Tab-separated table of C-alpha atoms and ligand atoms in Angstrom:
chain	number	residue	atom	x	y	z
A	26	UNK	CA	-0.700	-0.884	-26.638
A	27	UNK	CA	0.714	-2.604	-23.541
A	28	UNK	CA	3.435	-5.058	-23.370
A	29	UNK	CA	2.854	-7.866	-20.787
A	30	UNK	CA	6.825	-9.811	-20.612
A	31	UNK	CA	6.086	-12.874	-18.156
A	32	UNK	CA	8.247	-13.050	-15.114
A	33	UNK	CA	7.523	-16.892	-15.216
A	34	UNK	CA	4.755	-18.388	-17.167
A	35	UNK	CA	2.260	-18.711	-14.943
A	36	UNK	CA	3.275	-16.323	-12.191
A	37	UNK	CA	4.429	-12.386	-12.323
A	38	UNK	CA	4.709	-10.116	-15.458
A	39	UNK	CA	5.933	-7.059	-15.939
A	40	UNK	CA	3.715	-4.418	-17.845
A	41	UNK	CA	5.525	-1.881	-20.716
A	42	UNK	CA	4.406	0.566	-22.623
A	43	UNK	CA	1.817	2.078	-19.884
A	44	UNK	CA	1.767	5.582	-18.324
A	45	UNK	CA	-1.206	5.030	-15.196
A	46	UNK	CA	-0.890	8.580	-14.693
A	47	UNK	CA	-2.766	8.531	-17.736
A	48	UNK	CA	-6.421	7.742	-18.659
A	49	UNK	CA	-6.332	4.022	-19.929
A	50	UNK	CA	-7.664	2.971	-23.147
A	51	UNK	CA	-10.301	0.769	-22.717
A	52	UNK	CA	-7.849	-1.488	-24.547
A	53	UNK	CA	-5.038	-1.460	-22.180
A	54	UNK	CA	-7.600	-2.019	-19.188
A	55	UNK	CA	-8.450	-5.059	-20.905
A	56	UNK	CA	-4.896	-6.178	-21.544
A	57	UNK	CA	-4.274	-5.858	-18.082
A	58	UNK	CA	-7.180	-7.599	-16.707
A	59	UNK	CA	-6.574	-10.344	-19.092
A	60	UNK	CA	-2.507	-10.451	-18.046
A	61	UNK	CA	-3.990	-9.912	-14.076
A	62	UNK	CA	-6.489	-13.239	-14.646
A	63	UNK	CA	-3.279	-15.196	-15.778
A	64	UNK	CA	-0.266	-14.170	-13.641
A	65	UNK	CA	-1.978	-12.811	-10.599
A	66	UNK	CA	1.079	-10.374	-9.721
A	67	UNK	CA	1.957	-7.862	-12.349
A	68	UNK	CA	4.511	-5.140	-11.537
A	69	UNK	CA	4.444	-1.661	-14.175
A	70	UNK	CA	7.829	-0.208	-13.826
A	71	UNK	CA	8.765	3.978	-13.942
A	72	UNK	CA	5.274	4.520	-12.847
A	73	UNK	CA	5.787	8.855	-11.783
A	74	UNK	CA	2.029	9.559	-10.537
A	75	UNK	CA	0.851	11.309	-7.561
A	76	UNK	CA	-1.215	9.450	-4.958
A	77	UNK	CA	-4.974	10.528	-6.812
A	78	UNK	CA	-3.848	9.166	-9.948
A	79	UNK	CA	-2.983	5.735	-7.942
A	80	UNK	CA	-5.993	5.886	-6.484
A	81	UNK	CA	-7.754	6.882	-9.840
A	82	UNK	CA	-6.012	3.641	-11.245
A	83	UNK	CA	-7.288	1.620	-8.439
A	84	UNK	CA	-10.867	2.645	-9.101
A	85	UNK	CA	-10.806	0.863	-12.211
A	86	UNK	CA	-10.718	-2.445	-10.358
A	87	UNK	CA	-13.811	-1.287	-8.015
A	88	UNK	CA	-14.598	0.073	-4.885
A	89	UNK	CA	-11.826	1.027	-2.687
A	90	UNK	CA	-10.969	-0.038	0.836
A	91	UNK	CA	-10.438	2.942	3.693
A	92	UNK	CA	-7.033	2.169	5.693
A	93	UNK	CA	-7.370	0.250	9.130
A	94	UNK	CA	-5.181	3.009	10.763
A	95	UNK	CA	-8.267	5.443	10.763
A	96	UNK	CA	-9.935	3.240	13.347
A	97	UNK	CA	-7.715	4.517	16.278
A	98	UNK	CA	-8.505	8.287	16.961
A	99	UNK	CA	-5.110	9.857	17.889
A	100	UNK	CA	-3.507	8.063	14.745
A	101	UNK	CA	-3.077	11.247	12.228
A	102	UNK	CA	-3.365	9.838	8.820
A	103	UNK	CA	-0.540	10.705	6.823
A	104	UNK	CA	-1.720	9.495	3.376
A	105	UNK	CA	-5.549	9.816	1.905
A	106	UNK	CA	-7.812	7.296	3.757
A	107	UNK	CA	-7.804	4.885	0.795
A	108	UNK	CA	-4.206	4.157	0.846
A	109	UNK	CA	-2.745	2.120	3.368
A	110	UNK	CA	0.859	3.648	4.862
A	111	UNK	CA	3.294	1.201	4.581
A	112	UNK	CA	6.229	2.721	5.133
A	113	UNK	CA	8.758	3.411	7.959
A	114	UNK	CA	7.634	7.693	7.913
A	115	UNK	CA	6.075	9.571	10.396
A	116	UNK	CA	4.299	12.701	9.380
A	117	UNK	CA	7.047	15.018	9.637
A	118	UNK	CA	9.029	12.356	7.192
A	119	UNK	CA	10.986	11.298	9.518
A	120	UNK	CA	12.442	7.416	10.211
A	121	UNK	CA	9.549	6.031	12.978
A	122	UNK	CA	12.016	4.664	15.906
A	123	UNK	CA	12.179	1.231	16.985
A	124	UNK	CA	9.269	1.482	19.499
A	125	UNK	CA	6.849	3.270	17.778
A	126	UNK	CA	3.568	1.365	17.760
A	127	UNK	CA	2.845	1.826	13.730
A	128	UNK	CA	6.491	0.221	13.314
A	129	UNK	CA	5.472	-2.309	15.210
A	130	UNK	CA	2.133	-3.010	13.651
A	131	UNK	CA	3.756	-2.606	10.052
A	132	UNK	CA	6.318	-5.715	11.573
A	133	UNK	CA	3.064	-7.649	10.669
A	134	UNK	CA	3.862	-7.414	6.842
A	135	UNK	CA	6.597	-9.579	7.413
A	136	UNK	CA	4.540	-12.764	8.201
A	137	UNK	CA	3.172	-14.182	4.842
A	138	UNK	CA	-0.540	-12.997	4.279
A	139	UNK	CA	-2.992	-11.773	1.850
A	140	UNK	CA	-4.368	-8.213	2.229
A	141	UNK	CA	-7.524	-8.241	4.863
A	142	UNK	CA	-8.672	-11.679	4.737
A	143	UNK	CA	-9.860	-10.493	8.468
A	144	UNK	CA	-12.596	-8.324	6.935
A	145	UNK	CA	-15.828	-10.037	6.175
A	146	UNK	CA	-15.539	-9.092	2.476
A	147	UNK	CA	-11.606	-9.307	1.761
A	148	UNK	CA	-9.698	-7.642	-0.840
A	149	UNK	CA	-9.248	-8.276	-4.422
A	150	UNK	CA	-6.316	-6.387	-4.958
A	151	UNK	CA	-3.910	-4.432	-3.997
A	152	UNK	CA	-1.537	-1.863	-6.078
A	153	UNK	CA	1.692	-0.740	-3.542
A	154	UNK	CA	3.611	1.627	-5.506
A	155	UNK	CA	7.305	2.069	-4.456
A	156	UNK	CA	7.987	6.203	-3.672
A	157	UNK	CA	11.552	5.655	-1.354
A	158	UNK	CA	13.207	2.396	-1.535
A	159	UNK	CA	16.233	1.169	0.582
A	160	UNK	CA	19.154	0.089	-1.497
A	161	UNK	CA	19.607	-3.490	-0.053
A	162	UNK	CA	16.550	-5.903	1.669
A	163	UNK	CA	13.257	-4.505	1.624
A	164	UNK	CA	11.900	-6.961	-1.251
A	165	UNK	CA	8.457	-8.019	-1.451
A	166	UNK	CA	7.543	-11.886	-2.232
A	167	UNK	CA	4.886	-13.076	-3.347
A	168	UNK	CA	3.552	-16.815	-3.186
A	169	UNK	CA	1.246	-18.411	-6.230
A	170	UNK	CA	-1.856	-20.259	-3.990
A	171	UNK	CA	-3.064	-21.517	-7.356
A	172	UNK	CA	0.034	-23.514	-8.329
A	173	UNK	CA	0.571	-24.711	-4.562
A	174	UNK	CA	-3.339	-25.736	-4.422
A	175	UNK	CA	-2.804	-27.578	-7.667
A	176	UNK	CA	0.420	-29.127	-6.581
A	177	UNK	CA	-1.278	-30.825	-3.068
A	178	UNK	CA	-2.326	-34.518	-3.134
A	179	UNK	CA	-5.514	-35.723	-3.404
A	180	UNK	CA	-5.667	-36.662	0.389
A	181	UNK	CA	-4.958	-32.876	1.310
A	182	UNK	CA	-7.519	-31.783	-1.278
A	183	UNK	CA	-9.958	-34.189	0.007
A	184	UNK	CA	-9.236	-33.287	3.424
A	185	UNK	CA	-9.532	-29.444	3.267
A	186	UNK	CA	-12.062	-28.984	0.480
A	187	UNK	CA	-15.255	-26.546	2.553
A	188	UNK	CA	-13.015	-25.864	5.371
A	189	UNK	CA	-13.840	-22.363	6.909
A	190	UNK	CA	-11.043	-20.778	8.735
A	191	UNK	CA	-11.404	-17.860	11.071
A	192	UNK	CA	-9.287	-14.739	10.430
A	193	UNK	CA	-8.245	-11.626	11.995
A	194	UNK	CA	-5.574	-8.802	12.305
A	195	UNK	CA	-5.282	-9.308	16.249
A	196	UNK	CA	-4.081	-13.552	15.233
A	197	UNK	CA	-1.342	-12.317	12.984
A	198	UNK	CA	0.137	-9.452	15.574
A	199	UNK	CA	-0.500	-11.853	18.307
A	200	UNK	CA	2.168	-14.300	16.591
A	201	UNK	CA	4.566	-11.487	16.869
A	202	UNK	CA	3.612	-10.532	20.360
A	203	UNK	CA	1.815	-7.299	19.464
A	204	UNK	CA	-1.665	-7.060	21.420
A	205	UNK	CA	-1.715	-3.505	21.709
A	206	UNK	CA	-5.424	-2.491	20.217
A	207	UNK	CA	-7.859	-0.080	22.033
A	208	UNK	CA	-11.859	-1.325	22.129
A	209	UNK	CA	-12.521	0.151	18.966
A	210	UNK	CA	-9.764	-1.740	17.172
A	211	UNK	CA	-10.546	-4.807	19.538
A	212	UNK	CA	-14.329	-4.805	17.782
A	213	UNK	CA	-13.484	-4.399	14.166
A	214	UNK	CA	-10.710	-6.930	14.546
A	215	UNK	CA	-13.025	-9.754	15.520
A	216	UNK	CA	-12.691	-13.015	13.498
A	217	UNK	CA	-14.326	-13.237	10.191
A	218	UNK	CA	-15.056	-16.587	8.471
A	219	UNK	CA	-13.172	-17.496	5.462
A	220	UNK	CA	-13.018	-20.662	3.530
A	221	UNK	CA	-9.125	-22.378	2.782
A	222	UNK	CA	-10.161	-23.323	-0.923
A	223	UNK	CA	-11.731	-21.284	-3.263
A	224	UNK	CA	-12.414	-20.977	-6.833
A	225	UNK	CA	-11.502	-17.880	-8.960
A	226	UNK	CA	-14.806	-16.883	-11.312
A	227	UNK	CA	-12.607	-15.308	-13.830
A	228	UNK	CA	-9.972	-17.934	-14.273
A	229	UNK	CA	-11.657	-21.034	-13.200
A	230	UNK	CA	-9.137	-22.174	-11.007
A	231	UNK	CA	-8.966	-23.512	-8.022
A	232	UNK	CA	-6.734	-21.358	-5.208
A	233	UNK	CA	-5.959	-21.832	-1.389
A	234	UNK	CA	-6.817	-18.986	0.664
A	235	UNK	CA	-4.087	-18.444	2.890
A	236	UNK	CA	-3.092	-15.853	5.658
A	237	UNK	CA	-0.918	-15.458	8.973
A	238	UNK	CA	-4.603	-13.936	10.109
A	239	UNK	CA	-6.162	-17.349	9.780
A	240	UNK	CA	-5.649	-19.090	13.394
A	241	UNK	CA	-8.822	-21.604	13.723
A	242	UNK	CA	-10.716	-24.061	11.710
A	243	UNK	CA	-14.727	-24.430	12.662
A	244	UNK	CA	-15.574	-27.462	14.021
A	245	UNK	CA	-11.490	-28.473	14.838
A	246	UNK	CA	-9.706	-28.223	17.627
A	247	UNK	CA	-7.428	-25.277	18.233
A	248	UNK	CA	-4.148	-26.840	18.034
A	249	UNK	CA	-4.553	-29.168	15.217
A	250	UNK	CA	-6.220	-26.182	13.012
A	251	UNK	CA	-2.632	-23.900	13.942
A	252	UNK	CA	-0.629	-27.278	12.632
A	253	UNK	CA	-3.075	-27.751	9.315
A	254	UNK	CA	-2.568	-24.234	8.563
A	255	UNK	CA	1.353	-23.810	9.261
A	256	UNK	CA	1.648	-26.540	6.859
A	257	UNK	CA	-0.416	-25.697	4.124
A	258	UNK	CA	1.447	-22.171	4.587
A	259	UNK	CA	4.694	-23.807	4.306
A	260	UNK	CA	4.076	-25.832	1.448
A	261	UNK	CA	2.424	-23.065	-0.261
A	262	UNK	CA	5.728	-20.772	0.063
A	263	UNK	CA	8.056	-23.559	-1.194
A	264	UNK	CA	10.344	-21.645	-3.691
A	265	UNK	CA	9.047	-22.987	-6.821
A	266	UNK	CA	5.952	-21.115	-5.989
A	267	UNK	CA	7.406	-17.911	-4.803
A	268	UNK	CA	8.021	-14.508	-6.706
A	269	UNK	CA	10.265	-12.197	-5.135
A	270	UNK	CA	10.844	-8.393	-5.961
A	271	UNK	CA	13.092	-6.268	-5.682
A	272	UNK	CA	11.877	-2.989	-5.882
A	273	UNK	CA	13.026	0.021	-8.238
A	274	UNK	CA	11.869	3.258	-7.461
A	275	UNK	CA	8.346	4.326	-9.039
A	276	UNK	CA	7.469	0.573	-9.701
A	277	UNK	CA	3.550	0.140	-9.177
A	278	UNK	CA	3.635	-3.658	-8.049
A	279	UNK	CA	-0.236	-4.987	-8.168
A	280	UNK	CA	-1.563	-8.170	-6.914
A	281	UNK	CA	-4.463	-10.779	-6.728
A	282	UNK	CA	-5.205	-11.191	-3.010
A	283	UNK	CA	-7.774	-14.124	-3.955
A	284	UNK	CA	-5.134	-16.475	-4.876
A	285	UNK	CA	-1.708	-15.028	-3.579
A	286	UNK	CA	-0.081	-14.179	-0.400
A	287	UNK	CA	3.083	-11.912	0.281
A	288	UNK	CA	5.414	-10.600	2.843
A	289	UNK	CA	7.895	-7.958	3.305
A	290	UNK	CA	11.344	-8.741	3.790
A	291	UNK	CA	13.913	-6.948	6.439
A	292	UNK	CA	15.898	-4.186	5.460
A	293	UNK	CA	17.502	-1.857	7.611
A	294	UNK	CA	14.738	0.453	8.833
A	295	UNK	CA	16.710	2.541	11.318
A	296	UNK	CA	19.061	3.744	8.275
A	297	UNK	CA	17.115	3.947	4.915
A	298	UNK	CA	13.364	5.670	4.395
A	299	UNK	CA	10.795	3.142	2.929
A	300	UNK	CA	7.597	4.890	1.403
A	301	UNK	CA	5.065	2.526	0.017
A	302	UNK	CA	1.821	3.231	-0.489
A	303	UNK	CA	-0.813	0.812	-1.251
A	304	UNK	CA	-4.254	1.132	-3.052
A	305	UNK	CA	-6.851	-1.727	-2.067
A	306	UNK	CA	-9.832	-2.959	-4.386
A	307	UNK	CA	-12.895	-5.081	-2.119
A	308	UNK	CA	-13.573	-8.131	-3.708
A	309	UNK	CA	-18.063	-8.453	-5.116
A	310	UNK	CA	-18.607	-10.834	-1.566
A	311	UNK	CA	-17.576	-12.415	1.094
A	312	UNK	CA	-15.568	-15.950	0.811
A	313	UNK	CA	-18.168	-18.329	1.910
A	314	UNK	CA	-21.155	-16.582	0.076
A	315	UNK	CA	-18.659	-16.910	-3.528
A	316	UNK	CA	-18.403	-20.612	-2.497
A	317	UNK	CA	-22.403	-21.023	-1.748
A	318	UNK	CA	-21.312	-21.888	1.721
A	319	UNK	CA	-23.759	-20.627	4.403
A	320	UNK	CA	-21.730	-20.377	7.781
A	321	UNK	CA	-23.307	-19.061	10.898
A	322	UNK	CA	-22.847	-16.809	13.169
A	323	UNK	CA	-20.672	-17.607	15.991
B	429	LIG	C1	1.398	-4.550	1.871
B	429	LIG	C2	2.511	-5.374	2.394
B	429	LIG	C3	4.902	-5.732	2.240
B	429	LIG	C4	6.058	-4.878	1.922
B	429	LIG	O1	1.643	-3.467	1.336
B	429	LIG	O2	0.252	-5.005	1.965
B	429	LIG	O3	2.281	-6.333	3.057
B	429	LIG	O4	7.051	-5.390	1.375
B	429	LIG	N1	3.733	-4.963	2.056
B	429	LIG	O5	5.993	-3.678	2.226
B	430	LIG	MN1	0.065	-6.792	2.844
């Protein structure tokens, strides 16, 4: 049977006693649904399987999404479609240099977010399991959007309850100064509503929903939506709310994109190979139809 050993007590646990390489006992799948309703990030240590098993583990969660990188056509996938590349490898292995355009789309993961919020119907979770890790930086934190909803006045509640933001991947490279996306890319990248608040049908509770994507507010102007959400952002990555890992290699780190957002720290990518691989599970509908919003079209 699995061991779940809480990180803190609401946020993070680690996972013994599990081989995902494995099939799961129905028993263990529940344990770890049950531990994943709770702490929302749960990392599974010495974790040796090949990229089908992770995606086999994945499946369990539901339907899996296909990596953004097979939009643009000379891009040569070098993982399976269903697992998103985020390391710093080309396909022949090697260190990407410091003007490659997929190292400078990756840079994106260093801006807090939550996994495709700029798709219509967002993710659920995500699994990123740890293959080459550098020996100093190159952590991955992770913020709790439950505790940080819970811990906002009443004013702030008040005032951002059935907000619908607009997200998209072009927002969060555009903070970084990265615009370079071909029509294709330009299409699929269009905003997507979301709403800021949301409530989690498994655990009942209430959650922001948070992302470096998110860059208007319908019906506010421009400028004062970018201030609202910078400081929601910031008060939602205020230490007391914030996991961070440091990887080992062969951990399987998975998380609940409904109610958390992460980043990726700087390490130094020149010097020391970083293969991640991640695994994303769609969540059952969009944001606004889960809150029985209707929102039109633009
Ligand atoms: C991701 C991500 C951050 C990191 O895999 O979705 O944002 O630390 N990763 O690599
Ligand atoms: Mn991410």
């Amino acid at each position: 049977m699995v061991t779940i050993q809480p990180i803190t007590p609401e946020f993070a646990a680690e996972v013994g006693d599990v081989d995902l390489a494995r099939p799961l006992s129905p028993e263990d799948l529940a344990a770890i649904r049950t531990a994943f309703t709770r702490y929302a990030v749960l990392v599974f240590p010495d974790q040796t399987f090949d990229d089908e098993q992770q995606l086999a583990f994945a499946r369990h969660f539901g339907p899996l999404e296909t990596t953004v990188f097979k939009l643009r056509k000379e891009n040569k996938l070098r993982l399976h479609e269903n697992l998103a590349d985020v390391s710093n490898l080309g396909n022949d292995g090697r260190i990407l240099e410091t003007d490659n355009r997929l190292r400078l789309y990756n840079l994106g993961n260093r801006l807090w977010h939550t996994d495709s919020s700029f798709k219509r119907l967002p993710a659920y979770c995500s699994m990123l399991h740890g293959r080459s890790i550098p020996p100093v930086g190159g952590q991955t934190e992770f913020a709790d959007l439950r505790a940080a909803y819970d811990a906002l006045d009443e004013g702030t509640k008040r005032r951002i309850a059935g907000l619908v933001a607009e997200h998209s991947l072009m927002t969060s490279r555009a903070r970084l100064g990265f615009t370079d996306f071909d029509e294709t890319e330009r299409k699929a990248f269009e905003p997507v509503p979301q709403v800021v608040v949301r409530r989690l049908p498994d655990s009942g509770r209430m959650s922001l929903y948070l992302a470096s994507h998110a860059g208007a507010i319908r019906g506010m102007p421009r400028a004062e939506a970018e201030a609202l959400l910078k400081e929601l952002i910031e008060h939602a990555t205020q230490r007391q709310f914030v996991y961070s890992h440091r990887w080992r290699v062969n951990d399987l780190v998975m998380w609940d994109d409904r109610c958390t957002m992460h980043r990726g720290m700087a390490f130094d990518d020149q010097r020391y190979k970083r293969d991640m691989r991640r695994a994303t599970v769609s969540d059952v509908a969009p944001t606004c139809e889960q809150m029985g919003l209707a929102v039109a079209a633009e």
